[in-house]
Short mmCIF file of C-alpha atoms in Angstrom, two decimals:
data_model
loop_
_atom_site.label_atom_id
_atom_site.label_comp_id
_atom_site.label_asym_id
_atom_site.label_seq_id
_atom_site.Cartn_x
_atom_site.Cartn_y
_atom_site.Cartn_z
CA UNK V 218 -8.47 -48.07 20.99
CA UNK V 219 -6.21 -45.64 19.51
CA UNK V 220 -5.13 -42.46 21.12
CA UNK V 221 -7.12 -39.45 20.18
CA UNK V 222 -8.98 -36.13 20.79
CA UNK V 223 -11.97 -37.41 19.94
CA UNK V 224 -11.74 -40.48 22.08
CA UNK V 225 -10.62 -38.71 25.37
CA UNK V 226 -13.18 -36.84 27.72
CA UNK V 227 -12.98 -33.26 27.51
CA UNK V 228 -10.98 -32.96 30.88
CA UNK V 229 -7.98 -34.91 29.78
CA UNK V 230 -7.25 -33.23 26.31
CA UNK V 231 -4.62 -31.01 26.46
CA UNK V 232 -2.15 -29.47 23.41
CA UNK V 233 1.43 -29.86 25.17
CA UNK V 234 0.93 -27.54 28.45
CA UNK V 235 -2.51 -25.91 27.61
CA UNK V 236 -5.87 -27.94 29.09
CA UNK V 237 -8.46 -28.31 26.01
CA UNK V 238 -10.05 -24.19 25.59
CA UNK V 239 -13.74 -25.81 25.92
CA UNK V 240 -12.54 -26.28 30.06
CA UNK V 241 -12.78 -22.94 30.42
CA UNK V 242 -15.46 -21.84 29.27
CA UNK V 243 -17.15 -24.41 30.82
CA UNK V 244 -15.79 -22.96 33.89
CA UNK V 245 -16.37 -19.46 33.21
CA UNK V 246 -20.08 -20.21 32.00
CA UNK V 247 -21.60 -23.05 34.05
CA UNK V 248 -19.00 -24.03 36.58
CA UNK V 249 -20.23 -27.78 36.26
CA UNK V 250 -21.07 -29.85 33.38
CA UNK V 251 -22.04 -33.53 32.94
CA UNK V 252 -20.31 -35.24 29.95
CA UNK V 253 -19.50 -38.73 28.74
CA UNK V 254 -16.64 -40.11 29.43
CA UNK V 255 -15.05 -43.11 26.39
CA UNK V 256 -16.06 -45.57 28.39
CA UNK V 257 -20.02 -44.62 28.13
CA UNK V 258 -20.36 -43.28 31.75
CA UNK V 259 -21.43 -40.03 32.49
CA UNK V 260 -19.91 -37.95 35.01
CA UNK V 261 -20.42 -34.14 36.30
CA UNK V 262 -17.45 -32.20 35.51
CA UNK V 263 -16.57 -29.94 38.50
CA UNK V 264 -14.15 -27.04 36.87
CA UNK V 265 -13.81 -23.82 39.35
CA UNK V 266 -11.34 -23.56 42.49
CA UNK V 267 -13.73 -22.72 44.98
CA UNK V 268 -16.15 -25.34 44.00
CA UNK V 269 -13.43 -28.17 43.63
CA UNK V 270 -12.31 -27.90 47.14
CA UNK V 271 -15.71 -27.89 48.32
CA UNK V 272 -16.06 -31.50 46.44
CA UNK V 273 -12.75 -32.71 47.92
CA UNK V 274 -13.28 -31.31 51.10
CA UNK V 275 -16.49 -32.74 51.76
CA UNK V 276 -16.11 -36.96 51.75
CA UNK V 277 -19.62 -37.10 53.35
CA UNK V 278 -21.28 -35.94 50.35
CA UNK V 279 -19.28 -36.77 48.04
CA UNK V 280 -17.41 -40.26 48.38
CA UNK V 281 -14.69 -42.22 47.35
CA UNK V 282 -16.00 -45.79 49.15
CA UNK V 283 -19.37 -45.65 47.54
CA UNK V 284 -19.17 -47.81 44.48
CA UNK V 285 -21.13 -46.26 41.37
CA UNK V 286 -23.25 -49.47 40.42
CA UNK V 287 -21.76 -49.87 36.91
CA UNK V 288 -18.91 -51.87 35.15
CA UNK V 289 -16.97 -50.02 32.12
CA UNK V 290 -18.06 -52.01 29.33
CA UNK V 291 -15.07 -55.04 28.83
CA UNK V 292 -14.26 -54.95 32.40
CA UNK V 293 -14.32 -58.58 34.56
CA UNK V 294 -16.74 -59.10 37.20
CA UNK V 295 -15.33 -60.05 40.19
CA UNK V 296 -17.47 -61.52 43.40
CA UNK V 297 -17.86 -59.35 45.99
CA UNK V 298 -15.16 -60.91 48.32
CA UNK V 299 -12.50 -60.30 45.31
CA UNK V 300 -13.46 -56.68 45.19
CA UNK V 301 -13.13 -56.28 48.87
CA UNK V 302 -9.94 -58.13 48.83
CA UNK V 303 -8.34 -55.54 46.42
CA UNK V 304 -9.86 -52.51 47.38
CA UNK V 305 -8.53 -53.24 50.91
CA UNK V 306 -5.63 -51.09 52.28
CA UNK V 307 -5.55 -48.76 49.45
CA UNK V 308 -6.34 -44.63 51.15
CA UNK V 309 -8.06 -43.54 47.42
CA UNK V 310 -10.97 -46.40 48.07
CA UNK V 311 -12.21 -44.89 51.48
CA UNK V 312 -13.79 -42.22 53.72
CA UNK V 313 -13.36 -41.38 57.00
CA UNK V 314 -13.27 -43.22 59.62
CA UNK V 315 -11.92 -45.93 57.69
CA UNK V 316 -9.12 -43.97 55.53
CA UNK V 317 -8.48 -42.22 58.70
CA UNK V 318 -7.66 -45.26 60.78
CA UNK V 319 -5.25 -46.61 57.25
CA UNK V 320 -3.75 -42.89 56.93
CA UNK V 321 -2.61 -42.48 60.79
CA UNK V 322 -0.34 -45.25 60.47
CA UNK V 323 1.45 -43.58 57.06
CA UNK V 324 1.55 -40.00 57.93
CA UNK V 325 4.69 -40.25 60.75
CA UNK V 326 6.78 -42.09 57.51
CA UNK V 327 5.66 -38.68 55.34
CA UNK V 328 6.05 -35.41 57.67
CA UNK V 329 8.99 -32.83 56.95
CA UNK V 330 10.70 -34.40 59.78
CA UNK V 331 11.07 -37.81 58.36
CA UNK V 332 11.73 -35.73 54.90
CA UNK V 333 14.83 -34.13 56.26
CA UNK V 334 16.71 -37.30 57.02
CA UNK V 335 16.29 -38.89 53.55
CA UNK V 336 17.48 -35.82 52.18
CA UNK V 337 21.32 -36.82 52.00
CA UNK V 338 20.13 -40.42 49.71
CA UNK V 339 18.07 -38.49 47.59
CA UNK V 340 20.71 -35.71 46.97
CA UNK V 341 23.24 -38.79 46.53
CA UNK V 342 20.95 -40.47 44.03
CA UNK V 343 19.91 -37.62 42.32
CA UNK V 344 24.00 -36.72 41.94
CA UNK V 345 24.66 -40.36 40.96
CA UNK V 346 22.22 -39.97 37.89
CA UNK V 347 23.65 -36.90 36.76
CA UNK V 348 27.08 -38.13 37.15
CA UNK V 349 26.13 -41.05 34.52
CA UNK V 350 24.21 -38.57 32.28
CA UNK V 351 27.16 -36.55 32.05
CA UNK V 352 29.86 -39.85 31.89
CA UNK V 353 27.86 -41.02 28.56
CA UNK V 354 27.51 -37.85 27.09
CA UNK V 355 24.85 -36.29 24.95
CA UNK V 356 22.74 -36.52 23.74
CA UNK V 357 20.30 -38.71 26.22
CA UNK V 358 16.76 -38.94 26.98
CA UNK V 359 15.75 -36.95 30.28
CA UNK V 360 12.80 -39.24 30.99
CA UNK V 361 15.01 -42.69 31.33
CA UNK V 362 17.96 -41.67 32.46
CA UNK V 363 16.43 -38.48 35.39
CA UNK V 364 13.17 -38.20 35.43
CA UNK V 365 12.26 -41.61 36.05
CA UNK V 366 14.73 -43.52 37.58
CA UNK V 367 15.30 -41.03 41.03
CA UNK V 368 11.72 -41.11 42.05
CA UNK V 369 11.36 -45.09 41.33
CA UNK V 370 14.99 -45.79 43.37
CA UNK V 371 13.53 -43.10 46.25
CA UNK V 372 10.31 -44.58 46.61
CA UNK V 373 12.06 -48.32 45.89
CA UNK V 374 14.40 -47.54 49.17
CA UNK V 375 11.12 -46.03 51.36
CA UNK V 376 9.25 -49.43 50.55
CA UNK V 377 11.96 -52.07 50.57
CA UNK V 378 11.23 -53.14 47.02
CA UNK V 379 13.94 -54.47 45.32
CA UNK V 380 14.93 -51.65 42.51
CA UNK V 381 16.16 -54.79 40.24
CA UNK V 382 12.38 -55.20 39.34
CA UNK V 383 11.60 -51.57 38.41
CA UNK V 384 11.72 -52.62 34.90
CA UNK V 385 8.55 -54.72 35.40
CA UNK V 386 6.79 -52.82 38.20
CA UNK V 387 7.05 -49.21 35.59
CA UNK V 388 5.61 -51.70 32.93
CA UNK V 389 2.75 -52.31 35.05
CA UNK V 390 1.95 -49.01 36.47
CA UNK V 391 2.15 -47.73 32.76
CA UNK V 392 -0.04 -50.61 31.42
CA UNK V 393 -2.61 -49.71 34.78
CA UNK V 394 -2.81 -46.21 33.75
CA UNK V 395 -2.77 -46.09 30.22
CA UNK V 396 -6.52 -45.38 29.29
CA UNK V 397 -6.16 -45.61 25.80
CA UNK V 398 -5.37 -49.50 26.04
CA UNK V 399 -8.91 -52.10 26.92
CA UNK V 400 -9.85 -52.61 29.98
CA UNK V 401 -9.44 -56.20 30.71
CA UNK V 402 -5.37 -55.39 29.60
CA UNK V 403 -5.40 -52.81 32.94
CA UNK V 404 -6.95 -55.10 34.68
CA UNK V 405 -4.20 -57.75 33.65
CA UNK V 406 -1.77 -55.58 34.93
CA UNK V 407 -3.43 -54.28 38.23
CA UNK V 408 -3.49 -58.00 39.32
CA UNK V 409 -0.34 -58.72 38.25
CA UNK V 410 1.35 -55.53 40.38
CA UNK V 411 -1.39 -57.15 43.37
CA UNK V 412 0.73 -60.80 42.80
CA UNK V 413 3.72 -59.06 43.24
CA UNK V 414 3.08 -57.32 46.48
CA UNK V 415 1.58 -60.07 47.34
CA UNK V 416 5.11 -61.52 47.74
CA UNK V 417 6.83 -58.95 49.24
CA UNK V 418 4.24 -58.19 51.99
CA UNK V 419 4.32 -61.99 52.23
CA UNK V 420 8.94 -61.24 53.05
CA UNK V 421 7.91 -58.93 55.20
CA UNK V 422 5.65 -60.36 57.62
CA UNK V 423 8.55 -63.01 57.86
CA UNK V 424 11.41 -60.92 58.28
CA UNK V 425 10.23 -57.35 58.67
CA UNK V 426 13.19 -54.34 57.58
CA UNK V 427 13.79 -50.69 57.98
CA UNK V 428 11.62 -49.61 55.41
CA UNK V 429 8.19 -48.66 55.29
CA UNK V 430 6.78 -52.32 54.84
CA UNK V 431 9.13 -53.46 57.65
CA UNK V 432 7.71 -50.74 59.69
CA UNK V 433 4.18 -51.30 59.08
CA UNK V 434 4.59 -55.13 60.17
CA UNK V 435 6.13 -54.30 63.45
CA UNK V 436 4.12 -51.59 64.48
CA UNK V 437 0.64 -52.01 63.12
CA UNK V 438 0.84 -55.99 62.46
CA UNK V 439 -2.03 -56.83 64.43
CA UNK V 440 -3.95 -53.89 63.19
CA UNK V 441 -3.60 -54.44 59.33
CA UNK V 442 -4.14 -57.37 57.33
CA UNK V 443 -2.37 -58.94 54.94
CA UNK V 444 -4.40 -57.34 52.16
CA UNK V 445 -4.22 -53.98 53.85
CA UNK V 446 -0.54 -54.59 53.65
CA UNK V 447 -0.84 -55.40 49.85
CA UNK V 448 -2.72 -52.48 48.81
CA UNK V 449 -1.09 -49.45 50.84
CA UNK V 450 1.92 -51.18 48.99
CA UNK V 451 0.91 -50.59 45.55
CA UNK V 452 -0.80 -47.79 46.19
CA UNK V 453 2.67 -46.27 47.69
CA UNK V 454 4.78 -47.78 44.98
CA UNK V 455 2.15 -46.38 41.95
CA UNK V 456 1.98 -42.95 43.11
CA UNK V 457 5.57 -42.76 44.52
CA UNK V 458 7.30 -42.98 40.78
CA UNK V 459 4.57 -42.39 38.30
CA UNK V 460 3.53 -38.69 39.77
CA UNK V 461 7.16 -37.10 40.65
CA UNK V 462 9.04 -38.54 37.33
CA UNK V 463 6.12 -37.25 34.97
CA UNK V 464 6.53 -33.73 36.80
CA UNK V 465 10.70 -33.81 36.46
CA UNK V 466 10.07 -34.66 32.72
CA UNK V 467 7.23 -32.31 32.03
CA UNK V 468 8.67 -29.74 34.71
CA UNK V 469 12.09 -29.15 32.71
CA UNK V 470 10.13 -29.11 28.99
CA UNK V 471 8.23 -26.27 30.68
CA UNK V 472 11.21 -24.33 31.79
CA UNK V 473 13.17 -25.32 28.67
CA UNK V 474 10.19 -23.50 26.84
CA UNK V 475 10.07 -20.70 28.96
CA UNK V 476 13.66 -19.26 28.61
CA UNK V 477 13.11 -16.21 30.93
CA UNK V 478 11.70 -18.31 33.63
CA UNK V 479 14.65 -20.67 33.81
CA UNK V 480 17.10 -17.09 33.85
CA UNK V 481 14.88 -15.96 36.83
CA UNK V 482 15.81 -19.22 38.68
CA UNK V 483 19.55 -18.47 37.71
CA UNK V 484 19.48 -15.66 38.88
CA UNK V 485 17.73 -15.98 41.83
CA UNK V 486 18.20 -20.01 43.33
CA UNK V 487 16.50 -18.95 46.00
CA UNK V 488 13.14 -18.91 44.35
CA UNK V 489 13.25 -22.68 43.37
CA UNK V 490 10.97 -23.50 46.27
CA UNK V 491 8.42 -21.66 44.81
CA UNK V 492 9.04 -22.89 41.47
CA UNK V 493 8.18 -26.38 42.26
CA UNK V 494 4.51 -24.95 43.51
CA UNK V 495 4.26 -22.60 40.17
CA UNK V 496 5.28 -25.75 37.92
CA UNK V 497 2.69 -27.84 39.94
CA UNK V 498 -0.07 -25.63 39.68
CA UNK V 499 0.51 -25.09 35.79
CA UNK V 500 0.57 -28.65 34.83
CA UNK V 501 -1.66 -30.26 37.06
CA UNK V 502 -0.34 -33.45 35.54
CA UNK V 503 -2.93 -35.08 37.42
CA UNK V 504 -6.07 -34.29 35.48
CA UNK V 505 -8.90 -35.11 38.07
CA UNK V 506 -7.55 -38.21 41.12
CA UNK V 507 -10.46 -40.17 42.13
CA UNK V 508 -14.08 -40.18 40.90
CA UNK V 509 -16.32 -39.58 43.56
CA UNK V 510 -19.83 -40.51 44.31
CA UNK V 511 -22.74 -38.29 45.74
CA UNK V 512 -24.15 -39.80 48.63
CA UNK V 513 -27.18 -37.51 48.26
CA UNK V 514 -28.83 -34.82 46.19
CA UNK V 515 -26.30 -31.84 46.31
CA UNK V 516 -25.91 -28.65 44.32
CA UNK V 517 -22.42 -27.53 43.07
CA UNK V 518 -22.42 -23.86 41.27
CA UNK V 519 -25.82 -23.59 41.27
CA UNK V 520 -26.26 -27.05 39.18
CA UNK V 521 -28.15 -30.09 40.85
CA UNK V 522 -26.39 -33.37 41.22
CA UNK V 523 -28.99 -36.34 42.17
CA UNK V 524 -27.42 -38.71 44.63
CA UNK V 525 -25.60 -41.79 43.19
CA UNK V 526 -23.91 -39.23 40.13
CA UNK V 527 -20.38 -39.88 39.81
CA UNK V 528 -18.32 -36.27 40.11
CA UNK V 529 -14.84 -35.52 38.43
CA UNK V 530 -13.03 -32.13 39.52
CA UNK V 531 -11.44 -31.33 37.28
CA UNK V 532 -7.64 -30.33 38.20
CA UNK V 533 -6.06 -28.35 35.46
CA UNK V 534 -9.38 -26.03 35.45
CA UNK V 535 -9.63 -25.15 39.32
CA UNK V 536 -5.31 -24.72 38.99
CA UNK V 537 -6.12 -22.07 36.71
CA UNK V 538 -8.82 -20.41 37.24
CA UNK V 539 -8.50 -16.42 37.64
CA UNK V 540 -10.22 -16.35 41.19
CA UNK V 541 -6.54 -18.37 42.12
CA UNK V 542 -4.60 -16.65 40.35
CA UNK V 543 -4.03 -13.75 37.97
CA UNK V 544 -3.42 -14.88 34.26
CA UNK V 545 -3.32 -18.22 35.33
CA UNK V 546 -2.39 -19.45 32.04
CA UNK V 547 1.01 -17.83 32.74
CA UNK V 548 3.81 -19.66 34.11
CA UNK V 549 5.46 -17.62 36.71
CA UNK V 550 7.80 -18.87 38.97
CA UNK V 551 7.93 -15.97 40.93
CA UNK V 552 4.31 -16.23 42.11
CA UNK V 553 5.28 -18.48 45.14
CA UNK V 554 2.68 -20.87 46.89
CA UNK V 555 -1.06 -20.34 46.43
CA UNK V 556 -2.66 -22.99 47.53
CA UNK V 557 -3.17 -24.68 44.95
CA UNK V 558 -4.88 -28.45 43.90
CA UNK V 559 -2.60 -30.23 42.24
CA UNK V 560 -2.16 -32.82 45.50
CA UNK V 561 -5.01 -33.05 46.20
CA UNK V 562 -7.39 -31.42 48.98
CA UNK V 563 -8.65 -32.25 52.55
CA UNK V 564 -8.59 -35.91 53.57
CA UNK V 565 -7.17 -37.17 50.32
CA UNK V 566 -4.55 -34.47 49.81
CA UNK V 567 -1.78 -36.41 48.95
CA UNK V 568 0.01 -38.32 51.63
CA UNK V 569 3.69 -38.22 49.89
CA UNK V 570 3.49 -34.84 48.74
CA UNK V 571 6.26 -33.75 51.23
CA UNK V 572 8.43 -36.29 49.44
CA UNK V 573 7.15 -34.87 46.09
CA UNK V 574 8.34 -31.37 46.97
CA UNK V 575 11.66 -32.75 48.30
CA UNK V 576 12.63 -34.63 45.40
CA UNK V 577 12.04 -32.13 42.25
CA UNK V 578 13.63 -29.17 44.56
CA UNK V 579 16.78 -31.18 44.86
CA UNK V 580 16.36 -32.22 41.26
CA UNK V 581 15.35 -29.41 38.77
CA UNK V 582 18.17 -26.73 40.57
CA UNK V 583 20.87 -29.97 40.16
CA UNK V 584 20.14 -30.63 36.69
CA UNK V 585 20.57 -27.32 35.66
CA UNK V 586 23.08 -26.67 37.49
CA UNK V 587 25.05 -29.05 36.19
CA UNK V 588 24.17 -29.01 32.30
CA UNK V 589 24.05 -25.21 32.50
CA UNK V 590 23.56 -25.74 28.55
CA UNK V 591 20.94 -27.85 28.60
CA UNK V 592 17.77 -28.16 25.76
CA UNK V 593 15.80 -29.84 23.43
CA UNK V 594 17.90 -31.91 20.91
CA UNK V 595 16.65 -34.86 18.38
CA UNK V 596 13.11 -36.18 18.03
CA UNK V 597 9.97 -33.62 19.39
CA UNK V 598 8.90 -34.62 23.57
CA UNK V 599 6.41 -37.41 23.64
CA UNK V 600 3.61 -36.31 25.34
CA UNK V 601 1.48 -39.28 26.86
CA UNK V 602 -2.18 -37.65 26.97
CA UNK V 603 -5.29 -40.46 27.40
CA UNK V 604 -3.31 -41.29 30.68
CA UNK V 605 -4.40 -40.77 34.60
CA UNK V 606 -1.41 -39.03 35.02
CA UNK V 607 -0.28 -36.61 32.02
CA UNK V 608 3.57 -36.46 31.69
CA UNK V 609 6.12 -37.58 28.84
CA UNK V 610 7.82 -40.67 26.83
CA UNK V 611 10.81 -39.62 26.31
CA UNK V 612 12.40 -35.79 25.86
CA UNK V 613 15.51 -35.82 23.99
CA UNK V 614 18.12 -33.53 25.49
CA UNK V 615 21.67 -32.22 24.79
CA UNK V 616 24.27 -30.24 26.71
#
């Protein structure tokens, strides 16, 4: 399967920064709309602000344990012990009470609190990387040698993985989220990121560390299984690099594009805080998180949804619709926090995004701080597009 517009549902296409025009006027018209996806399931887009928080707000109605009753066509069967197996552990699988008994034990690792003292080892990795950058000169790619390594080393530290393997596990997670590839290829690489935990979780209930993993074991070890273990593992070490690098990478093309913007933030330092929330609500590089199933007729923006419907909200459309903000397609950075979707809302809302914010406001301010000269050089960005999470290949820099 090759990657193209035609091929890619409606609320993934995008042209660089801009979400596909047809999103919004779907929003501004209907509000919901039920498409097929390329994998010949049909799901209700949800597209307005207001309406998308009601979805992800409201896990009794609309739920991410309820399995839809289909198979994308090429996909394995697995017995229903297998499934249970590997949906086990991981938060995006489960409602309340369940997620809420798995979440308690993660949220003391993710408050500000716990933020605060990794600050010093992110600052000192984030330095380290822009002291190499600048020892080999220009011109470089941002993506490999910023954007991707500080989040996987951060996130590699928090679990106790061993950063030697990032290589492989940043195969995987790229191979697990690549949408354009066949399903059974995902699949592939799903269990072979499970295998892989397997063996850590299996180091750590021997000789539990200091990180998160370590933690888990000694506090909650007679609370959480071994497959628990396994999949708030991969579920921590997928979403800890593949979110925050794609928004460093995608973040400084969007500044580097918008010349004033980046002078504002010269200017005025002080207003990188709210940068970070401007940069997050504009690229939504997360186009919708987790499918959810209706667990019972409902009625979203005046549209009926019959129970057992699979629901998208779509992520880009609520982040810019004009009841949020005004001329959302603008990027502002002066606009400050609003509340936006791009982690997520209620229950789900996502668990690291403390560490998110952490890491790109130490990053974007050092990077251009330090190549004061910094833009585009060589080869166009690679955008990556039929992908869960929307970011870039490579973006080929000078200074």
């Amino acid at each position: 399967m090759t990657e193209t517009a035609a091929e890619m549902p409606v609320y993934m296409r995008r042209s660089t920064f801009t979400p596909d025009p047809d999103l919004a006027r779907i929003r501004e018209e209907q509000g919901v709309r039920r498409v097929s996806t390329s994998f010949g399931i049909d799901v209700w887009m949800v597209t307005r602000f207001a309406d998308v928080r009601e979805v992800l707000g409201d896990p009794a109605r609309f739920s991410n344990a309820r399995q839809p009753g289909h198979r994308p066509p090429g996909a394995p069967e697995f017995s229903d012990d297998e499934v249970r197996r590997m949906r086990a552990g991981n938060l995006l699988m489960f409602d309340p009470p369940e997620h809420t008994r798995l979440r308690r034990m993660l949220t003391p690792e993710f408050t500000m609190r716990r933020m605060r003292r990794l600050e010093p080892r992110v600052k000192d990795i984030v330095t380290a990387h822009l002291d190499a950058m600048e020892a080999a000169g220009p011109p470089a790619d941002l993506v490999s040698a910023f954007a991707l390594p500080i989040p996987s080393l951060v996130i590699c530290e928090l679990l106790g993985v061993p950063y030697e393997d990032r290589d492989d596990f940043q195969r995987r997670s790229g191979t697990t989220l690549d949408l354009s590839l066949p399903v059974d290829q995902r699949v592939a690489a799903q269990l072979e990121s499970r295998a892989y935990m397997t063996e850590l979780v299996g180091r750590a209930l021997k000789d539990p560390g200091d990180d998160l993993l370590g933690m888990l074991v000694r506090e909650h070890g007679d609370d959480l299984s071994a497959d628990e273990l396994i999949g708030i593992g991969g579920l921590l070490l997928l979403a800890g690099h593949e979110t925050t690098s794609n928004m460093i990478g995608l973040g400084t093309l969007a500044l580097l594009r918008h010349p004033e913007q980046l002078d504002l933030l010269r200017e005025e330092p002080e207003r990188w805080g709210a940068a970070v929330e401007e940069l997050l609500r504009w690229l939504s590089i997360v186009h919708s998180g987790t499918f959810k199933v209706t667990t019972t007729d409902v009625e979203v923006a005046g549209v009926r949804i019959p129970e057992g419907e699979l629901v998208v909200c779509v992520l880009p459309a609520a982040n810019r619709d004009p009841a949020l903000v005004p001329d959302p397609d603008r990027l502002d950075v002066s606009r400050g926090e609003m509340g936006h979707v791009a982690f997520g809302h209620g229950v789900h809302h996502c668990l690291g995004a403390p560490l998110a914010r952490m890491e790109m406001g130490m990053a974007f301010p050092a990077l251009f701080e330090r190549f004061p000269g910094l833009r585009e050089e060589g080869p166009p960005a690679e955008f990556r597009s039929f992908n869960i999470v929307y970011g870039l290949t490579s973006l080929p820099v000078a200074w």
